[in-house]
PDB file of C-alpha atoms in Angstrom:
ATOM      1  CA  MET A   1      32.606  -1.497  -8.958  1.00 40.00           C
ATOM      2  CA  ALA A   2      34.778   1.059  -7.169  1.00 42.00           C
ATOM      3  CA  SER A   3      36.294  -0.032  -3.898  1.00 43.00           C
ATOM      4  CA  ARG A   4      34.241   2.466  -1.899  1.00 50.00           C
ATOM      5  CA  ASP A   5      31.078   0.885  -3.333  1.00 53.00           C
ATOM      6  CA  ARG A   6      31.884  -2.610  -2.067  1.00 57.00           C
ATOM      7  CA  ALA A   7      29.922  -3.746   0.913  1.00 57.00           C
ATOM      8  CA  PRO A   8      32.120  -3.699   3.998  1.00 61.00           C
ATOM      9  CA  ALA A   9      32.722  -7.004   5.754  1.00 77.00           C
ATOM     10  CA  ALA A  10      30.295  -7.686   8.578  1.00 88.00           C
ATOM     11  CA  PRO A  11      31.754  -6.285  11.792  1.00 92.00           C
ATOM     12  CA  SER A  12      32.810  -8.656  14.540  1.00 89.00           C
ATOM     13  CA  ARG A  13      31.217  -8.560  17.994  1.00 89.00           C
ATOM     14  CA  ALA A  14      34.277  -6.669  19.288  1.00 92.00           C
ATOM     15  CA  GLU A  15      34.030  -4.148  16.428  1.00 91.00           C
ATOM     16  CA  LEU A  16      30.344  -3.631  17.166  1.00 91.00           C
ATOM     17  CA  GLU A  17      31.011  -2.977  20.838  1.00 86.00           C
ATOM     18  CA  ALA A  18      33.868  -0.615  19.955  1.00 89.00           C
ATOM     19  CA  ALA A  19      31.434   1.369  17.788  1.00 91.00           C
ATOM     20  CA  ARG A  20      29.319   2.389  20.792  1.00 91.00           C
ATOM     21  CA  ASP A  21      29.011   6.205  20.988  1.00 88.00           C
ATOM     22  CA  ARG A  22      30.643   6.740  17.559  1.00 94.00           C
ATOM     23  CA  THR A  23      28.922   8.920  15.007  1.00 94.00           C
ATOM     24  CA  VAL A  24      28.169   8.405  11.333  1.00 97.00           C
ATOM     25  CA  ASP A  25      28.789  11.373   9.047  1.00 97.00           C
ATOM     26  CA  ASP A  26      25.780  13.137   7.594  1.00 98.00           C
ATOM     27  CA  VAL A  27      25.246  12.702   3.861  1.00 98.00           C
ATOM     28  CA  LEU A  28      24.428  16.151   2.505  1.00 98.00           C
ATOM     29  CA  GLY A  29      24.560  17.970  -0.788  1.00 96.00           C
ATOM     30  CA  PRO A  30      23.251  21.072  -2.521  1.00 94.00           C
ATOM     31  CA  ALA A  31      19.593  21.404  -3.454  1.00 94.00           C
ATOM     32  CA  LEU A  32      18.259  18.529  -1.354  1.00 98.00           C
ATOM     33  CA  ASP A  33      14.669  17.589  -1.949  1.00 98.00           C
ATOM     34  CA  VAL A  34      14.544  15.303   1.107  1.00 98.00           C
ATOM     35  CA  LEU A  35      16.783  14.984   4.130  1.00 98.00           C
ATOM     36  CA  PHE A  36      16.019  11.585   5.656  1.00 98.00           C
ATOM     37  CA  CYS A  37      16.597  11.402   9.377  1.00 98.00           C
ATOM     38  CA  GLY A  38      17.068   8.217  11.378  1.00 96.00           C
ATOM     39  CA  ILE A  39      16.746   8.046  15.153  1.00 96.00           C
ATOM     40  CA  ASN A  40      20.436   7.351  15.805  1.00 96.00           C
ATOM     41  CA  PRO A  41      23.044   5.038  14.316  1.00 96.00           C
ATOM     42  CA  GLY A  42      22.996   1.469  15.481  1.00 94.00           C
ATOM     43  CA  LEU A  43      26.289  -0.210  16.320  1.00 95.00           C
ATOM     44  CA  TYR A  44      26.392  -1.925  12.921  1.00 95.00           C
ATOM     45  CA  SER A  45      26.027   1.417  11.140  1.00 96.00           C
ATOM     46  CA  ALA A  46      28.655   3.052  13.339  1.00 96.00           C
ATOM     47  CA  ALA A  47      31.085   0.163  12.793  1.00 95.00           C
ATOM     48  CA  THR A  48      30.690   0.388   9.007  1.00 95.00           C
ATOM     49  CA  GLY A  49      30.243   4.162   8.734  1.00 96.00           C
ATOM     50  CA  CYS A  50      27.083   3.650   6.675  1.00 97.00           C
ATOM     51  CA  HIS A  51      23.553   4.724   7.531  1.00 97.00           C
ATOM     52  CA  PHE A  52      20.857   2.036   7.886  1.00 96.00           C
ATOM     53  CA  ALA A  53      23.561  -0.612   7.331  1.00 95.00           C
ATOM     54  CA  ARG A  54      22.323  -3.541   9.427  1.00 93.00           C
ATOM     55  CA  PRO A  55      21.124  -6.420   7.274  1.00 91.00           C
ATOM     56  CA  GLY A  56      17.360  -6.563   7.656  1.00 89.00           C
ATOM     57  CA  ASN A  57      16.939  -2.790   7.820  1.00 94.00           C
ATOM     58  CA  ARG A  58      14.373  -1.856   5.208  1.00 96.00           C
ATOM     59  CA  PHE A  59      15.435   1.723   4.470  1.00 98.00           C
ATOM     60  CA  TRP A  60      17.384   1.025   1.261  1.00 98.00           C
ATOM     61  CA  PRO A  61      14.861  -1.411  -0.258  1.00 98.00           C
ATOM     62  CA  ALA A  62      11.985   0.948   0.619  1.00 98.00           C
ATOM     63  CA  LEU A  63      13.844   3.905  -0.878  1.00 98.00           C
ATOM     64  CA  TYR A  64      14.217   1.982  -4.145  1.00 98.00           C
ATOM     65  CA  ARG A  65      10.668   0.573  -4.187  1.00 98.00           C
ATOM     66  CA  SER A  66       9.263   4.042  -3.564  1.00 98.00           C
ATOM     67  CA  GLY A  67      10.958   5.375  -6.685  1.00 98.00           C
ATOM     68  CA  PHE A  68      13.448   7.694  -4.985  1.00 98.00           C
ATOM     69  CA  THR A  69      16.366   5.796  -6.575  1.00 98.00           C
ATOM     70  CA  PRO A  70      16.519   4.015  -9.947  1.00 98.00           C
ATOM     71  CA  ARG A  71      18.091   0.917  -8.416  1.00 98.00           C
ATOM     72  CA  LEU A  72      18.613  -0.641  -5.013  1.00 98.00           C
ATOM     73  CA  LEU A  73      21.585   1.058  -3.392  1.00 98.00           C
ATOM     74  CA  ALA A  74      23.802  -0.657  -0.844  1.00 97.00           C
ATOM     75  CA  PRO A  75      24.450   1.283   2.362  1.00 97.00           C
ATOM     76  CA  SER A  76      28.071   1.702   1.188  1.00 96.00           C
ATOM     77  CA  GLU A  77      26.701   3.699  -1.754  1.00 98.00           C
ATOM     78  CA  GLN A  78      25.145   6.374   0.457  1.00 98.00           C
ATOM     79  CA  HIS A  79      27.503   8.929  -1.124  1.00 98.00           C
ATOM     80  CA  LEU A  80      25.333   8.701  -4.277  1.00 98.00           C
ATOM     81  CA  LEU A  81      22.229  10.055  -2.525  1.00 98.00           C
ATOM     82  CA  PRO A  82      22.902  13.760  -3.137  1.00 98.00           C
ATOM     83  CA  SER A  83      22.900  13.063  -6.886  1.00 98.00           C
ATOM     84  CA  TYR A  84      19.210  12.111  -6.403  1.00 98.00           C
ATOM     85  CA  GLY A  85      18.495  15.205  -4.270  1.00 98.00           C
ATOM     86  CA  LEU A  86      18.570  13.135  -1.055  1.00 98.00           C
ATOM     87  CA  GLY A  87      20.551  13.219   2.174  1.00 98.00           C
ATOM     88  CA  ILE A  88      20.684  11.380   5.505  1.00 98.00           C
ATOM     89  CA  THR A  89      21.265  12.432   9.097  1.00 98.00           C
ATOM     90  CA  ASN A  90      20.102  11.282  12.559  1.00 97.00           C
ATOM     91  CA  VAL A  91      18.189  12.891  15.405  1.00 97.00           C
ATOM     92  CA  VAL A  92      20.895  11.776  17.851  1.00 97.00           C
ATOM     93  CA  ARG A  93      24.389  11.422  16.464  1.00 96.00           C
ATOM     94  CA  ARG A  94      25.829   8.846  18.893  1.00 96.00           C
ATOM     95  CA  ALA A  95      25.536   5.158  18.194  1.00 96.00           C
ATOM     96  CA  SER A  96      23.861   2.744  20.569  1.00 95.00           C
ATOM     97  CA  ALA A  97      22.734  -0.866  20.489  1.00 92.00           C
ATOM     98  CA  GLN A  98      19.091   0.221  20.732  1.00 90.00           C
ATOM     99  CA  ALA A  99      17.263   3.522  20.370  1.00 88.00           C
ATOM    100  CA  ALA A 100      15.748   2.836  23.811  1.00 89.00           C
ATOM    101  CA  GLU A 101      19.176   3.723  25.276  1.00 93.00           C
ATOM    102  CA  LEU A 102      18.652   7.373  24.313  1.00 95.00           C
ATOM    103  CA  SER A 103      17.436   9.826  26.911  1.00 95.00           C
ATOM    104  CA  ALA A 104      14.584  12.269  26.386  1.00 95.00           C
ATOM    105  CA  GLU A 105      17.148  15.059  26.793  1.00 97.00           C
ATOM    106  CA  GLU A 106      19.324  13.625  23.995  1.00 96.00           C
ATOM    107  CA  LEU A 107      16.309  13.482  21.700  1.00 97.00           C
ATOM    108  CA  ARG A 108      15.330  17.096  22.499  1.00 97.00           C
ATOM    109  CA  GLU A 109      18.932  18.246  21.926  1.00 97.00           C
ATOM    110  CA  GLY A 110      18.911  16.295  18.663  1.00 97.00           C
ATOM    111  CA  GLY A 111      15.783  18.155  17.617  1.00 97.00           C
ATOM    112  CA  GLU A 112      17.558  21.456  18.280  1.00 97.00           C
ATOM    113  CA  ARG A 113      20.542  20.278  16.199  1.00 97.00           C
ATOM    114  CA  LEU A 114      18.185  19.299  13.359  1.00 97.00           C
ATOM    115  CA  VAL A 115      16.635  22.777  13.303  1.00 97.00           C
ATOM    116  CA  LYS A 116      20.126  24.218  12.725  1.00 98.00           C
ATOM    117  CA  LEU A 117      21.062  21.546  10.180  1.00 98.00           C
ATOM    118  CA  VAL A 118      17.868  22.088   8.189  1.00 98.00           C
ATOM    119  CA  ALA A 119      18.550  25.848   8.144  1.00 97.00           C
ATOM    120  CA  GLU A 120      22.062  25.189   6.800  1.00 97.00           C
ATOM    121  CA  ALA A 121      21.290  22.343   4.360  1.00 97.00           C
ATOM    122  CA  GLY A 122      17.990  23.778   3.116  1.00 97.00           C
ATOM    123  CA  PRO A 123      16.089  20.597   2.175  1.00 98.00           C
ATOM    124  CA  LYS A 124      12.530  20.933   0.916  1.00 98.00           C
ATOM    125  CA  VAL A 125      11.442  18.180   3.320  1.00 98.00           C
ATOM    126  CA  LEU A 126      12.832  16.718   6.542  1.00 98.00           C
ATOM    127  CA  ALA A 127      11.640  13.097   6.695  1.00 98.00           C
ATOM    128  CA  VAL A 128      12.059  11.600  10.172  1.00 98.00           C
ATOM    129  CA  ALA A 129      12.028   7.793  10.229  1.00 97.00           C
ATOM    130  CA  GLY A 130      10.500   7.056  13.611  1.00 94.00           C
ATOM    131  CA  VAL A 131       7.358   8.645  14.998  1.00 96.00           C
ATOM    132  CA  THR A 132       8.279   8.202  18.686  1.00 94.00           C
ATOM    133  CA  ALA A 133      11.656   9.885  18.195  1.00 94.00           C
ATOM    134  CA  TYR A 134       9.992  12.735  16.293  1.00 97.00           C
ATOM    135  CA  ARG A 135       7.416  13.206  19.040  1.00 97.00           C
ATOM    136  CA  GLN A 136      10.115  13.434  21.710  1.00 96.00           C
ATOM    137  CA  ALA A 137      12.624  15.491  19.720  1.00 97.00           C
ATOM    138  CA  PHE A 138      10.106  18.144  18.722  1.00 96.00           C
ATOM    139  CA  GLY A 139       7.575  18.028  21.557  1.00 96.00           C
ATOM    140  CA  ARG A 140       4.774  16.768  19.309  1.00 96.00           C
ATOM    141  CA  PRO A 141       3.158  13.998  21.404  1.00 96.00           C
ATOM    142  CA  LYS A 142       0.237  13.468  19.009  1.00 96.00           C
ATOM    143  CA  ALA A 143       2.253  13.309  15.769  1.00 97.00           C
ATOM    144  CA  ALA A 144       1.400  10.441  13.427  1.00 97.00           C
ATOM    145  CA  ILE A 145       2.986   8.937  10.340  1.00 98.00           C
ATOM    146  CA  GLY A 146       2.689  11.218   7.305  1.00 98.00           C
ATOM    147  CA  PRO A 147       2.984  14.936   6.585  1.00 98.00           C
ATOM    148  CA  GLN A 148       3.042  17.242   9.597  1.00 98.00           C
ATOM    149  CA  GLU A 149       1.315  20.595   9.914  1.00 95.00           C
ATOM    150  CA  SER A 150       4.396  22.185  11.452  1.00 94.00           C
ATOM    151  CA  ARG A 151       7.504  23.113   9.482  1.00 96.00           C
ATOM    152  CA  ILE A 152      11.129  23.399  10.464  1.00 96.00           C
ATOM    153  CA  GLY A 153      12.236  26.684   9.008  1.00 93.00           C
ATOM    154  CA  GLU A 154      11.381  26.509   5.307  1.00 95.00           C
ATOM    155  CA  ALA A 155      11.263  22.698   5.257  1.00 98.00           C
ATOM    156  CA  ALA A 156       8.095  20.668   5.327  1.00 98.00           C
ATOM    157  CA  VAL A 157       8.185  17.761   7.793  1.00 98.00           C
ATOM    158  CA  TRP A 158       7.111  14.192   7.068  1.00 98.00           C
ATOM    159  CA  VAL A 159       7.224  11.367   9.590  1.00 98.00           C
ATOM    160  CA  LEU A 160       7.986   7.924   8.200  1.00 98.00           C
ATOM    161  CA  PRO A 161       7.831   4.561   9.923  1.00 96.00           C
ATOM    162  CA  ASN A 162      11.065   3.331  11.428  1.00 94.00           C
ATOM    163  CA  PRO A 163      12.592   0.953   8.818  1.00 94.00           C
ATOM    164  CA  SER A 164      14.294  -1.238  11.419  1.00 87.00           C
ATOM    165  CA  GLY A 165      13.518  -4.931  11.137  1.00 74.00           C
ATOM    166  CA  LEU A 166      12.399  -4.689  14.774  1.00 77.00           C
ATOM    167  CA  ASN A 167       9.419  -2.574  13.667  1.00 81.00           C
ATOM    168  CA  ALA A 168       7.514  -5.674  12.528  1.00 76.00           C
ATOM    169  CA  HIS A 169       4.038  -4.140  12.230  1.00 87.00           C
ATOM    170  CA  TRP A 170       5.320  -2.016   9.315  1.00 94.00           C
ATOM    171  CA  THR A 171       6.105  -4.274   6.366  1.00 95.00           C
ATOM    172  CA  LEU A 172       8.559  -3.332   3.639  1.00 96.00           C
ATOM    173  CA  ASP A 173       5.640  -2.756   1.261  1.00 97.00           C
ATOM    174  CA  ARG A 174       3.919  -0.387   3.705  1.00 96.00           C
ATOM    175  CA  ILE A 175       7.142   1.533   4.404  1.00 97.00           C
ATOM    176  CA  ALA A 176       7.801   1.870   0.661  1.00 98.00           C
ATOM    177  CA  ALA A 177       4.209   3.039   0.106  1.00 98.00           C
ATOM    178  CA  GLU A 178       4.642   5.776   2.721  1.00 97.00           C
ATOM    179  CA  MET A 179       7.942   6.835   1.127  1.00 98.00           C
ATOM    180  CA  ARG A 180       6.199   6.864  -2.269  1.00 98.00           C
ATOM    181  CA  ARG A 181       3.513   9.180  -0.848  1.00 98.00           C
ATOM    182  CA  LEU A 182       6.299  11.511   0.267  1.00 98.00           C
ATOM    183  CA  ARG A 183       8.032  11.340  -3.141  1.00 98.00           C
ATOM    184  CA  GLU A 184       4.777  12.024  -4.984  1.00 97.00           C
ATOM    185  CA  SER A 185       4.070  15.020  -2.731  1.00 97.00           C
ATOM    186  CA  LEU A 186       7.217  16.683  -4.092  1.00 96.00           C
ATOM    187  CA  SER A 187       5.759  16.957  -7.603  1.00 79.00           C
TER     188      SER A 187
END
């Protein structure tokens, strides 16, 4: 295994606190089928530089179970996503301990940034993982999980459940099933 594929050591409490307000680089590539979009990086993700990195986050297992990847990827392998036609970004770029720390203005500004990013990256689908963040970022108060009627530029929009372990009423199996629905819609 290449050194960049090894899982980083768990950050210390001091490293987590130092990660507050950092950003995690977008993972983009040519010809993206899906650009996954988290709410914002948590401190664990910002400390490691890897999206959805906190142990217990269900993004990577759900991505694999849904059939988007042929094997379970570690967060440190996020650089492989473009080879599967996938990318990752966030609505709000700055890291925080909890998404509840984000202001409505930050979410709206993040939505504006996403419109520009989607125009530049050209994914077929923008998949936002978090219905509340999507509602606030795009002014869609009645949005629900699943495909949306509205588009962002040329991209279809799909809202996925937040894969955080804190979102207990969505099990890993249910999250993976929703991701599978998205994957199957691409055919």
